[in-house]
Amino acid sequence: GGDYQPATAITQIEFNLNIGDNISLVSMSDANDWHMTRLEDDLSPVAPEQARITFIHTLNSPPLLRVIEGETRVPSISDLPPHRASDSTVVDAGLHNFHWRIVGIDGALGDSAEAAMNVDLAEGRNYLYLMTGRDDGSPPIILSEFVSIDESLLIADIEPLPPVEEPAYIRLVN
């Protein structure tokens, strides 16, 4: 049988879901402090040899993180406060070394909050990287899905496939 006791939600979020929406709901917590973040997934095709990635800061602290690759900020990704997702950005497919660095009050970069080495981003995929503060050498938490390659950007005599429309798409990440 089921447990029909009334329960209190640990976190909640209200939103409208419209036809054609593609969203992820990310539930995250430090101890008993739960948060839910809604982000719109860009599932449009990418150019050949490209992938798309979105980053999310899942922790309550540190207060501000910067995603860098090598010594450079990842293009079009702003510093992220807790429980926030970045805009999506298109990057070259292939191996990447991402570092999450703490941003001080003065804007200077501090210690590393997380590092992910040799992350292989495949062509035609959309990625959601969840920064969890792992420091035990375990692999990063990265969700992915195929979004296709924009055939109109190929140099060939091929007719592009018509786009496939789906009513709506929701991904729940806990």
Tab-separated table of N, CA and C in Angstrom, residues 9-15 17 21-29 34-41 43 56 58 128 130 141-145 168-174:
chain	number	residue	atom	x	y	z
A	9	ALA	N	6.542	19.772	0.946
A	9	ALA	CA	7.545	19.776	-0.120
A	9	ALA	C	8.863	20.315	0.421
A	10	ILE	N	9.970	19.680	0.026
A	10	ILE	CA	11.277	20.173	0.456
A	10	ILE	C	11.706	21.386	-0.358
A	11	THR	N	11.189	21.484	-1.565
A	11	THR	CA	11.421	22.663	-2.400
A	11	THR	C	10.348	22.693	-3.468
A	12	GLN	N	10.079	23.848	-3.991
A	12	GLN	CA	9.081	23.951	-5.053
A	12	GLN	C	9.381	25.149	-5.930
A	13	ILE	N	8.807	25.110	-7.111
A	13	ILE	CA	8.976	26.201	-8.054
A	13	ILE	C	7.728	26.244	-8.922
A	14	GLU	N	7.246	27.432	-9.208
A	14	GLU	CA	6.103	27.573	-10.100
A	14	GLU	C	6.585	28.099	-11.437
A	15	PHE	N	6.032	27.561	-12.511
A	15	PHE	CA	6.389	28.021	-13.843
A	15	PHE	C	5.291	27.619	-14.807
A	17	LEU	N	4.447	26.084	-18.531
A	17	LEU	CA	5.031	25.246	-19.566
A	17	LEU	C	4.218	25.461	-20.835
A	21	ASP	N	8.454	24.450	-25.261
A	21	ASP	CA	9.430	24.718	-24.206
A	21	ASP	C	10.309	23.496	-23.969
A	22	ASN	N	11.558	23.747	-23.673
A	22	ASN	CA	12.520	22.721	-23.284
A	22	ASN	C	13.191	23.216	-22.014
A	23	ILE	N	12.853	22.613	-20.879
A	23	ILE	CA	13.388	23.108	-19.616
A	23	ILE	C	13.984	21.980	-18.791
A	24	SER	N	14.899	22.364	-17.925
A	24	SER	CA	15.426	21.471	-16.897
A	24	SER	C	15.095	22.090	-15.550
A	25	LEU	N	14.660	21.274	-14.621
A	25	LEU	CA	14.449	21.678	-13.241
A	25	LEU	C	15.529	20.982	-12.429
A	26	VAL	N	16.385	21.760	-11.796
A	26	VAL	CA	17.508	21.196	-11.060
A	26	VAL	C	17.270	21.442	-9.578
A	27	SER	N	17.126	20.344	-8.833
A	27	SER	CA	16.937	20.391	-7.390
A	27	SER	C	18.308	20.186	-6.747
A	28	MET	N	18.685	21.082	-5.832
A	28	MET	CA	20.009	20.987	-5.218
A	28	MET	C	19.929	21.365	-3.753
A	29	SER	N	20.894	20.850	-2.974
A	29	SER	CA	20.851	21.063	-1.537
A	29	SER	C	22.243	21.003	-0.927
A	34	TRP	N	17.310	23.340	0.597
A	34	TRP	CA	16.994	22.926	-0.767
A	34	TRP	C	16.654	24.111	-1.657
A	35	HIS	N	17.047	24.017	-2.899
A	35	HIS	CA	16.738	25.024	-3.910
A	35	HIS	C	16.348	24.328	-5.205
A	36	MET	N	15.508	24.984	-5.977
A	36	MET	CA	15.124	24.488	-7.294
A	36	MET	C	15.411	25.600	-8.294
A	37	THR	N	16.122	25.247	-9.352
A	37	THR	CA	16.434	26.212	-10.407
A	37	THR	C	15.844	25.720	-11.711
A	38	ARG	N	15.203	26.624	-12.425
A	38	ARG	CA	14.625	26.325	-13.741
A	38	ARG	C	15.524	26.948	-14.787
A	39	LEU	N	15.873	26.173	-15.809
A	39	LEU	CA	16.632	26.749	-16.902
A	39	LEU	C	16.068	26.267	-18.220
A	40	GLU	N	16.120	27.148	-19.195
A	40	GLU	CA	15.636	26.809	-20.530
A	40	GLU	C	16.758	26.146	-21.305
A	41	ASP	N	16.487	24.952	-21.810
A	41	ASP	CA	17.474	24.208	-22.589
A	41	ASP	C	17.405	24.628	-24.046
A	43	LEU	N	17.976	23.355	-27.363
A	43	LEU	CA	18.153	22.071	-28.033
A	43	LEU	C	18.241	22.227	-29.543
A	56	ILE	N	26.149	25.026	-14.138
A	56	ILE	CA	25.309	25.423	-13.008
A	56	ILE	C	26.081	25.241	-11.706
A	58	THR	N	25.806	24.533	-8.084
A	58	THR	CA	24.772	23.871	-7.293
A	58	THR	C	24.899	24.082	-5.788
A	128	LEU	N	24.979	19.728	-19.782
A	128	LEU	CA	24.679	20.464	-18.563
A	128	LEU	C	25.679	19.989	-17.515
A	130	LEU	N	27.078	20.193	-13.806
A	130	LEU	CA	26.675	20.556	-12.453
A	130	LEU	C	27.911	20.615	-11.563
A	141	ILE	N	29.908	15.770	-12.800
A	141	ILE	CA	28.529	15.416	-13.132
A	141	ILE	C	28.120	16.254	-14.331
A	142	ILE	N	28.027	15.586	-15.472
A	142	ILE	CA	27.688	16.261	-16.721
A	142	ILE	C	26.616	15.434	-17.429
A	143	LEU	N	25.473	16.046	-17.661
A	143	LEU	CA	24.389	15.396	-18.395
A	143	LEU	C	24.493	15.817	-19.847
A	144	SER	N	24.124	14.920	-20.764
A	144	SER	CA	24.188	15.302	-22.170
A	144	SER	C	23.056	14.672	-22.947
A	145	GLU	N	22.772	15.287	-24.079
A	145	GLU	CA	21.784	14.748	-25.001
A	145	GLU	C	22.136	15.194	-26.408
A	168	ALA	N	6.614	19.601	-25.715
A	168	ALA	CA	7.375	20.204	-24.617
A	168	ALA	C	8.297	19.129	-24.060
A	169	TYR	N	9.321	19.576	-23.334
A	169	TYR	CA	10.305	18.651	-22.799
A	169	TYR	C	10.715	19.156	-21.419
A	170	ILE	N	10.630	18.291	-20.406
A	170	ILE	CA	11.057	18.634	-19.058
A	170	ILE	C	12.055	17.586	-18.593
A	171	ARG	N	13.181	18.033	-18.029
A	171	ARG	CA	14.170	17.139	-17.423
A	171	ARG	C	14.260	17.555	-15.962
A	172	LEU	N	14.127	16.602	-15.044
A	172	LEU	CA	14.252	16.873	-13.615
A	172	LEU	C	15.558	16.265	-13.142
A	173	VAL	N	16.408	17.102	-12.559
A	173	VAL	CA	17.703	16.670	-12.060
A	173	VAL	C	17.721	16.862	-10.560
A	174	ASN	N	18.018	15.800	-9.814
A	174	ASN	CA	18.080	15.895	-8.370
A	174	ASN	C	19.440	15.405	-7.912
